Amino acid sequence: MTIAGASATMYSVDGLRFAHLYQIAKGFQMCNGNSPGSPKIYVDCNNAWFRGGKSVASVVTLLIRLAVVGFVAVPVCDGTRPIGKQATPMRAAAREKARIESFVLRAKITELQHKLNTQQLAGEERDDIEKELADSNTALKRKETASQNAISDNFVEELREGLALERAHDEQGSAGGSVAEVYLAEYQADPVLVQSVLSKECVLVISNDGDIAVLAGDDCIEVMNYTRDDQIKIRTTSLKTLERAISYITSSAVRQAKIMSIRRGTGSSFYPIFEGVTSLSARAAMGLILGCDAIPKGLPGAGPRHVSELLEQYKFRKRKRDEGSDIDDRTLAQYLLIHLYNQMDNFDRKAVTALHQAVRYEPVNRMPEKVDGDEGGDDAANREEADSGEGAEDDEEDGEEDLSHREYMNNRAPKKLTEYCRELSSGRRARSWRRGRLCLSAAVLGDAHTASSRRLDASSASNAKLMVARQTCANPVLRRSMTKPYCLGCYAGSLLVPEADSEDARAIAEKRAELSSNGVEHVNECSVEEVNDLYEQREVATARITGMTSEVPFPLYATEELDKAQSEYWTPLIDINLKEGGSFIGDPDLKSEHAPKVLEFFASLVDIQSSEKRTDHKKEPEIYKVMPETCIKIASKSRLDSGYRVMCRAVRHNLDSKCPPVDESSCELVIDSKGEIGIRLGGKIPASMKKNVYDTELVCTATELLCCKCGCQSGGSQDKQRILCVHILAELYKLVRCMFGHRSEHILLYLVSRVVGCTVDGVVNPVPSDNDEDWMWRASDWSDDEYASVKRSIIKMMSAAGEVISDSTSNRSIVELLDKFHACTEQRKEWAQRCKVPPDPAQLGPISELTFDSAVKQTQVALKIDKASEALKSETPPSAQSNESEATPQSELTEEAQPTEPVNYLKILFLVNAFGYDMSTSTSVGQRLIVERAKKEMGRVFQAAIRANDAAKIDMKNLVEASKTRSKVPKSESQKKNLQIKKTSRKPKPKSVSRATRTITRSEAKKPPKKSDSRPKYKKCRYGNCGKTNRSNPELEFLKVPCWPAKQLKDTTPVEAVTNHYGKVLVLEETLRRLSLPRTNTGTHYICKGHQFVTVKKSKNFRLRPTDEDNITLVYDVTVPTTQTEERTLPSTTTKGLGSDRKINRLLHELKSSIADPVSGDDPSLFSDNEESPEKRVSALETENERLRSEVAGQNFGRMQDWEVAEESDHNPINPVNAVAAGLEPSVPTLTDKLPFSFELKSKLPGDSKTTQHQHSQDAPKVTLDISDAEIHRRTGFNTKEYLLSYIFVVCNGDIAKIMRRSTVLTWFEEWFAHFEYKWGRTVSREIDLKAAWGPDRKWMMEMIDNKFRLEVNARNMWPTYVSHEEDCKLRKSKWDEKYGKFEDENSLRVVMWDMTNIPACAFSDPNMNRITYSVYYAMNCFKGGVFVQLCGWMGTAPLWTGAVSDTDYNKRAGYIKEQHQFAKDDLVMVNGVRGYRAFLNIYDKGYRAKLVAHREGEQLVLQPDFAESDRRFNRTQTLRSASVASDRGGNERAVNVAKRSWYLRRGFLPNSSAKRMSHAWMTWSFQSNFMYDPVL
């Protein structure tokens, strides 16, 4: 509760810390003589909840912070709100009123939003509505917040749980503080805090209410603003107490500062009315006058000043009484209560006394544990039946009550309660009061929960008094008189506001939060109407799925069955130790009657029916080839769909290297209630993307999943859940994989020893005797169905164990099957060796030879099974069907042919020199090698070198010129060849075979022979009035107008052919129109060459495909004859244009006539009344003429603009008739040099990337040879332009044709620049970035990238892999000569350093790819490759392999050791005049096992740091040697860093990437680095 105006009556100081509070409490504890130990501080937890963020976590944090500094923090919580507290129903009424008003605002917001969306509003009106809408939304949020401003009913339980989780009750920190158990008061926490101060338990209390310090007296200090450590405020009613508290602060500076900063009251107003008043009764009376929870408004108009005046009057009365005046002997409390009674309307003495007792005598007891069978601590609202008092006898209204069972403040219990308080203390509800004056008392003292309906006193707009009405509302109609109470329920009903606890009554903020949690995006931007609609529809999408979940059968039983000691649904049979294989078959507890079901279960784990059709796909998913029927049934019946994802995840988890083997799982056989044998399996499955490991357990039979649980979030760890997560099936699949290993074989071997009649070690199992009757199994004991079941199970497990099953197998008996299986051990072992789960070494090879498919083939097991199924067709085992030995993968080979041409170092050097760069000044090892090797070539062929130098200068000029402009894509060699074939003349017709002469008839003989016309074919020009013919003008050449294309278009006709077809049609139509011929004319026409041709832009609308619904419009440039108007002839038939053109023509003619005859002019406005001279008239006419000409030109300009917008082309010439009439030069079309009757497509077809290239061919180059070195370094990594060009010349071997070879419209320099920019990967890292940066479609850009990669790979293959020993010694630093010898030394060493590194790769959905790419060392999917560096700094790489390969295995099989041997044999070293072989010295890290491999390949040497076996210590020599090797290998680490400096390599292999492109980038980057950077050594 709160005392109104309490702040104006107290002393306060702020800016304190928790440590200061502890010092104050400790000082009071020592001075008051309290028991030693940590001081207590009582905390009003309900107040802390409201002030600290309205969360339990904030309260727990506050309590722990108090305990850390040394307090024993006592949390006190409210219990049942007392009946005498009117503030509680008032707050409830305020919340209800705010809720109702929020719904009114909702309707208003919806109406305003609808008005904005549907009506056409003016600007100001729209702005006003938008402002009103924004204000309404703000008010809605405020009202909804006010309607929800209530503490949770489970606050006490949540607080206790939070303290327990944080272990707050233990000692916190070094000061010895802790948090006590939660003190749940029977009613309010305030009297408990007051009593703690009055009983000297503490001085400090945590509360922002002022009533605690008022009622507890001057010795109480309230702590406020406790949410910030440096802003804590304390206040008290006594200045002496506050000064004393400050004196206990240990810091003198803080003490002095706080003494000076003591505040009195709230500023200007200060009335210390409580200071020095020791009577609790008097203080309670002051609180009633000021206003407290019993009377929130207090005495109308009364404040601290009024009470101060009453105190002065009482002191005056007391002085008068002491002086002997006849004044009654009233105490201060009585004086104040009488004043209250006299000033309050409708208050009598009983009401005032009841109010006073409600404040003074509120109990401080704990909440009882149980009340009338209910749990203790519940609120009265939840104990309605207990508090109703039904069936209880009426209490005596007279006489005293026994109040000894309650404790009160100051340990003073009332002798007798007033009639009203006594009646309410019996636990009854508030009665229906008869007297009107008691209605207010009931409102003051009544409990909010005891009223069946409420009335709101609206006499004040800012405050609402909740009044108790009768059991039924007297007037259900809302009375809007502001001076009378009205019912909130009726108010809500009249506004159609839903009830508070209904689903429709949820606040908009709550709905937004739930929608956001359900995945609705931008929910905060939705209007109120949209939020309501979305909230109503939130379950629509999932309702159908939610309803179908009940139809999912598996698991059959809830998780709690696994936690029971004995389940009613299954019974344990025997325990299985999976580490002992199939030895459980020999368990004596496994009887003969159990054998068929046991074998049937384990056979179901290997029953894979890959040929069965399960989906409607053309090709069945590979997952069904590796999953047994049991797993498929469990997965499909545990999901709404087919369970495909569950099965895929099971395989993926099994192939995870972190997954423990099935041998570590617990296992037992069980019998379910139907008599089926199953298994109870429990183990650990690691998470896919986290470090968590989940405990899984399941119980299943061959056909049903009985129960399961998992420790993951979806695993159904709750007792009542039935959930199959993705980890549970993975545990069962571990057993499936084990069965395909040796487990099936082991089970059958133990089965042989138990079945009577089988042969073991040449001895037939005898008939069981009495001793082993129960242990031996006889096939005759089984029924026919059981016998057939055992036989099927044995055949399935034999197949899984590697036995080849033929058609004759099913005709054999059980004993024959077991005997045959037992005899074929070698065959089984060989097949089992092929079925091992670890990846086959043959799969661990170069990535360029692999295709990384998504998930088509899920596991390698499927391939094994396919091979086994093929082998079943014959009696021979799978391994016997091939005589080929296991092939060892070779080193990576590129798809290009091995280069045969040598490296032309001279040409490379001369090209670089022609560009103006002296390569001899470079520090990169690659460029220094070029200089050295070019010098040797120059000495051998000096004259050829001179010619090469001259040619290089010419080539360099051509390169510079070609880099300045773009052009169309050059034709490929195949296109050129096809074009040549088309241009060749047709083959001559074969000579006709001579035929026998036919006899001429008499009639034929009489006919005169036809005269042959020797003249040429008649041709006439159809252009206008030309009429020239080839006979009258034999020297004149004629052009034939194209004919209609005869080709019929089909659905399969290529797009290019369709566009060409309609281009020809457009040319013919435009030509016929210009020749004034009908469009349908099909005749043959000619045009003489005396006429000119122009290129005009025309569009054609047609269907690209006959089946298309819509037409497309394409624009062409067609070359056709000029029109007669364009040839500046104006015949009478020439059109005069539109209406505006005709008007201009008329005005021009009138103007001409006026100029010719000024007197007879038709326009009188041009002249005056003969007052002007003829010269002035002529001048006026000329001015008007100029005006009209400018008008014609203006209209012409407007028409040109319209034409440009519509046609996206040049301007449209003006009407030539008007141009001639205006004296302007008529526009003449630009003549063209293109072939007559040709066309060119200008539009872009959908998906036609070639057209895009043609468009970009007109663009200016993005980069040229003028680009700065800084930009080159930023975008490609090359330091300078010279370094970039040098490497291009190296890649192309100085061949200018290769350098200028292009795949796109980009210049040769742009293509190389784009390639290196993509490879460097800083500014362009994606394929779409290439298109955005350079223009052409990314398909052509990637083709260009691949072409450049091929050139780089070829160049790398042409260059020697290693530097010769002589060059290495010459180019390396001199420090290496001391350690490894000079070139001339007889014992000098050819050194190369090797190391392995990884290139990250994505996680593949194909489990097999995951397995062969996962590296245990790097703990990730990756590729691994070797990096070498020689002492001169020359570096290189070996091919990338899959990440599962070990460094040692890579070293053996990659092939670079063999390549080094061959290189050393070719690079013989001349020492003392003798050429000799000098092997490589390979420096490795100590993780390699390479000495034997290196020795076998040319006796190469290996240098590594020394190994330490077990705990053996190194000696001095070993330590120094290891340190020396480690120091040398530091350069190799830098080489590894350089080899991965390209961002394309550093980011790794992404989904849908090209493995070949990644391999090319890996192999060429280190080669490129030799020409980019300084040596790393």
Short mmCIF file of C-alpha atoms in Angstrom, two decimals, residues 126-288:
data_model
loop_
_atom_site.label_atom_id
_atom_site.label_comp_id
_atom_site.label_asym_id
_atom_site.label_seq_id
_atom_site.Cartn_x
_atom_site.Cartn_y
_atom_site.Cartn_z
CA ARG A 126 -5.82 12.43 -45.06
CA ASP A 127 -3.07 13.91 -42.90
CA ASP A 128 -5.53 14.48 -40.07
CA ILE A 129 -6.80 10.91 -40.25
CA GLU A 130 -3.27 9.50 -40.38
CA LYS A 131 -2.33 11.58 -37.33
CA GLU A 132 -5.44 10.41 -35.51
CA LEU A 133 -4.64 6.83 -36.49
CA ALA A 134 -1.11 7.12 -35.14
CA ASP A 135 -2.37 8.64 -31.88
CA SER A 136 -4.96 5.88 -31.55
CA ASN A 137 -2.32 3.19 -32.05
CA THR A 138 -0.19 4.77 -29.34
CA ALA A 139 -3.18 4.99 -27.01
CA LEU A 140 -4.03 1.34 -27.77
CA LYS A 141 -0.59 0.19 -26.71
CA ARG A 142 -0.85 2.25 -23.54
CA LYS A 143 -4.29 0.90 -22.65
CA GLU A 144 -3.31 -2.72 -23.35
CA THR A 145 -0.24 -2.32 -21.17
CA ALA A 146 -2.41 -0.90 -18.38
CA SER A 147 -4.91 -3.74 -18.74
CA GLN A 148 -2.15 -6.32 -18.25
CA ASN A 149 -0.39 -4.62 -15.38
CA ALA A 150 -0.91 -7.48 -12.91
CA ILE A 151 1.43 -9.93 -11.29
CA SER A 152 1.26 -13.60 -12.21
CA ASP A 153 -0.74 -16.01 -10.05
CA ASN A 154 2.25 -18.37 -10.07
CA PHE A 155 4.71 -15.69 -9.02
CA VAL A 156 5.64 -17.34 -5.72
CA GLU A 157 6.24 -20.75 -7.30
CA GLU A 158 8.31 -19.24 -10.12
CA LEU A 159 10.36 -17.22 -7.63
CA ARG A 160 11.09 -20.29 -5.52
CA GLU A 161 12.06 -22.25 -8.62
CA GLY A 162 14.30 -19.45 -9.87
CA LEU A 163 16.13 -19.16 -6.55
CA ALA A 164 16.61 -22.92 -6.46
CA LEU A 165 18.04 -23.01 -9.97
CA GLU A 166 20.50 -20.24 -9.14
CA ARG A 167 21.33 -21.93 -5.81
CA ALA A 168 20.67 -18.60 -4.16
CA HIS A 169 20.05 -20.16 -0.75
CA ASP A 170 23.70 -21.18 -0.59
CA GLU A 171 26.33 -18.78 0.63
CA GLN A 172 26.99 -16.14 -2.03
CA GLY A 173 30.45 -14.65 -2.38
CA SER A 174 33.02 -14.19 0.36
CA ALA A 175 30.90 -11.90 2.57
CA GLY A 176 28.77 -14.78 3.80
CA GLY A 177 25.43 -13.51 2.50
CA SER A 178 22.59 -15.67 1.26
CA VAL A 179 18.93 -15.61 0.30
CA ALA A 180 16.43 -16.93 2.84
CA GLU A 181 13.44 -19.03 1.95
CA VAL A 182 10.52 -17.14 0.45
CA TYR A 183 8.23 -15.74 3.17
CA LEU A 184 4.66 -15.98 1.87
CA ALA A 185 2.50 -13.70 3.97
CA GLU A 186 -1.04 -14.72 4.79
CA TYR A 187 -2.27 -11.38 3.50
CA GLN A 188 0.10 -8.55 2.55
CA ALA A 189 3.87 -8.27 2.64
CA ASP A 190 3.77 -4.70 3.99
CA PRO A 191 2.86 -5.57 7.62
CA VAL A 192 5.55 -8.27 7.62
CA LEU A 193 8.15 -5.67 6.65
CA VAL A 194 6.81 -3.26 9.28
CA GLN A 195 6.96 -5.92 11.96
CA SER A 196 10.56 -6.82 10.98
CA VAL A 197 11.59 -3.25 11.77
CA LEU A 198 9.49 -2.96 14.93
CA SER A 199 10.98 -6.22 16.24
CA LYS A 200 14.54 -4.93 15.55
CA GLU A 201 15.28 -7.70 13.02
CA CYS A 202 16.36 -5.19 10.45
CA VAL A 203 16.49 -1.49 9.69
CA LEU A 204 16.52 -1.51 5.88
CA VAL A 205 13.57 -2.70 3.81
CA ILE A 206 13.37 -2.84 0.01
CA SER A 207 10.18 -1.10 -1.08
CA ASN A 208 9.09 1.98 -2.99
CA ASP A 209 5.90 2.37 -0.92
CA GLY A 210 5.92 5.04 1.76
CA ASP A 211 3.62 3.29 4.22
CA ILE A 212 6.32 0.99 5.65
CA ALA A 213 8.48 3.85 6.87
CA VAL A 214 5.34 5.65 8.12
CA LEU A 215 4.00 2.71 10.15
CA ALA A 216 7.36 1.31 11.33
CA GLY A 217 8.47 4.61 12.86
CA ASP A 218 11.60 6.69 12.76
CA ASP A 219 13.94 3.70 12.97
CA CYS A 220 12.91 2.38 9.55
CA ILE A 221 14.80 3.16 6.36
CA GLU A 222 13.17 2.47 3.00
CA VAL A 223 15.43 1.57 0.05
CA MET A 224 14.24 2.89 -3.33
CA ASN A 225 15.56 2.99 -6.92
CA TYR A 226 17.39 -0.27 -6.32
CA THR A 227 17.59 -1.35 -9.96
CA ARG A 228 20.86 0.58 -10.49
CA ASP A 229 23.83 0.05 -8.18
CA ASP A 230 24.92 3.68 -8.23
CA GLN A 231 21.47 5.29 -8.04
CA ILE A 232 20.04 3.75 -4.86
CA LYS A 233 17.96 6.06 -2.72
CA ILE A 234 17.10 5.72 0.97
CA ARG A 235 14.51 7.68 2.92
CA THR A 236 13.12 7.84 6.45
CA THR A 237 10.84 9.99 8.56
CA SER A 238 13.68 11.00 10.91
CA LEU A 239 16.65 13.22 10.09
CA LYS A 240 18.60 11.78 12.99
CA THR A 241 18.18 8.24 11.69
CA LEU A 242 19.32 9.25 8.19
CA GLU A 243 22.41 11.07 9.46
CA ARG A 244 23.24 8.09 11.63
CA ALA A 245 22.94 5.77 8.66
CA ILE A 246 25.24 7.91 6.56
CA SER A 247 27.81 7.96 9.37
CA TYR A 248 28.24 4.18 9.04
CA ILE A 249 29.58 4.50 5.46
CA THR A 250 33.28 3.75 5.62
CA SER A 251 34.40 6.20 2.93
CA SER A 252 34.81 9.67 4.42
CA ALA A 253 34.41 11.35 1.05
CA VAL A 254 31.12 9.58 0.45
CA ARG A 255 29.95 10.39 3.99
CA GLN A 256 30.68 14.07 3.60
CA ALA A 257 29.07 14.23 0.17
CA LYS A 258 25.90 12.45 1.28
CA ILE A 259 25.50 14.57 4.44
CA MET A 260 25.60 17.64 2.25
CA SER A 261 23.10 16.20 -0.25
CA ILE A 262 20.30 15.22 2.18
CA ARG A 263 16.98 16.24 0.69
CA ARG A 264 13.99 17.35 2.74
CA GLY A 265 10.69 16.44 1.18
CA THR A 266 10.15 16.91 -2.51
CA GLY A 267 11.71 20.32 -2.82
CA SER A 268 9.73 23.42 -1.88
CA SER A 269 7.17 21.53 0.21
CA PHE A 270 8.33 19.71 3.32
CA TYR A 271 6.21 18.76 6.32
CA PRO A 272 7.94 16.34 8.75
CA ILE A 273 4.63 15.35 10.33
CA PHE A 274 5.72 11.81 11.22
CA GLU A 275 9.05 12.72 12.80
CA GLY A 276 8.96 12.09 16.54
CA VAL A 277 5.51 10.40 16.47
CA THR A 278 5.99 7.02 18.12
CA SER A 279 2.38 5.86 18.28
CA LEU A 280 1.45 3.37 15.60
CA SER A 281 -2.18 4.29 16.12
CA ALA A 282 -1.47 7.96 15.46
CA ARG A 283 0.57 7.24 12.38
CA ALA A 284 -2.21 5.00 11.05
CA ALA A 285 -4.73 7.79 11.58
CA MET A 286 -2.49 10.20 9.67
CA GLY A 287 -2.30 7.68 6.85
CA LEU A 288 -6.12 7.48 6.67
#
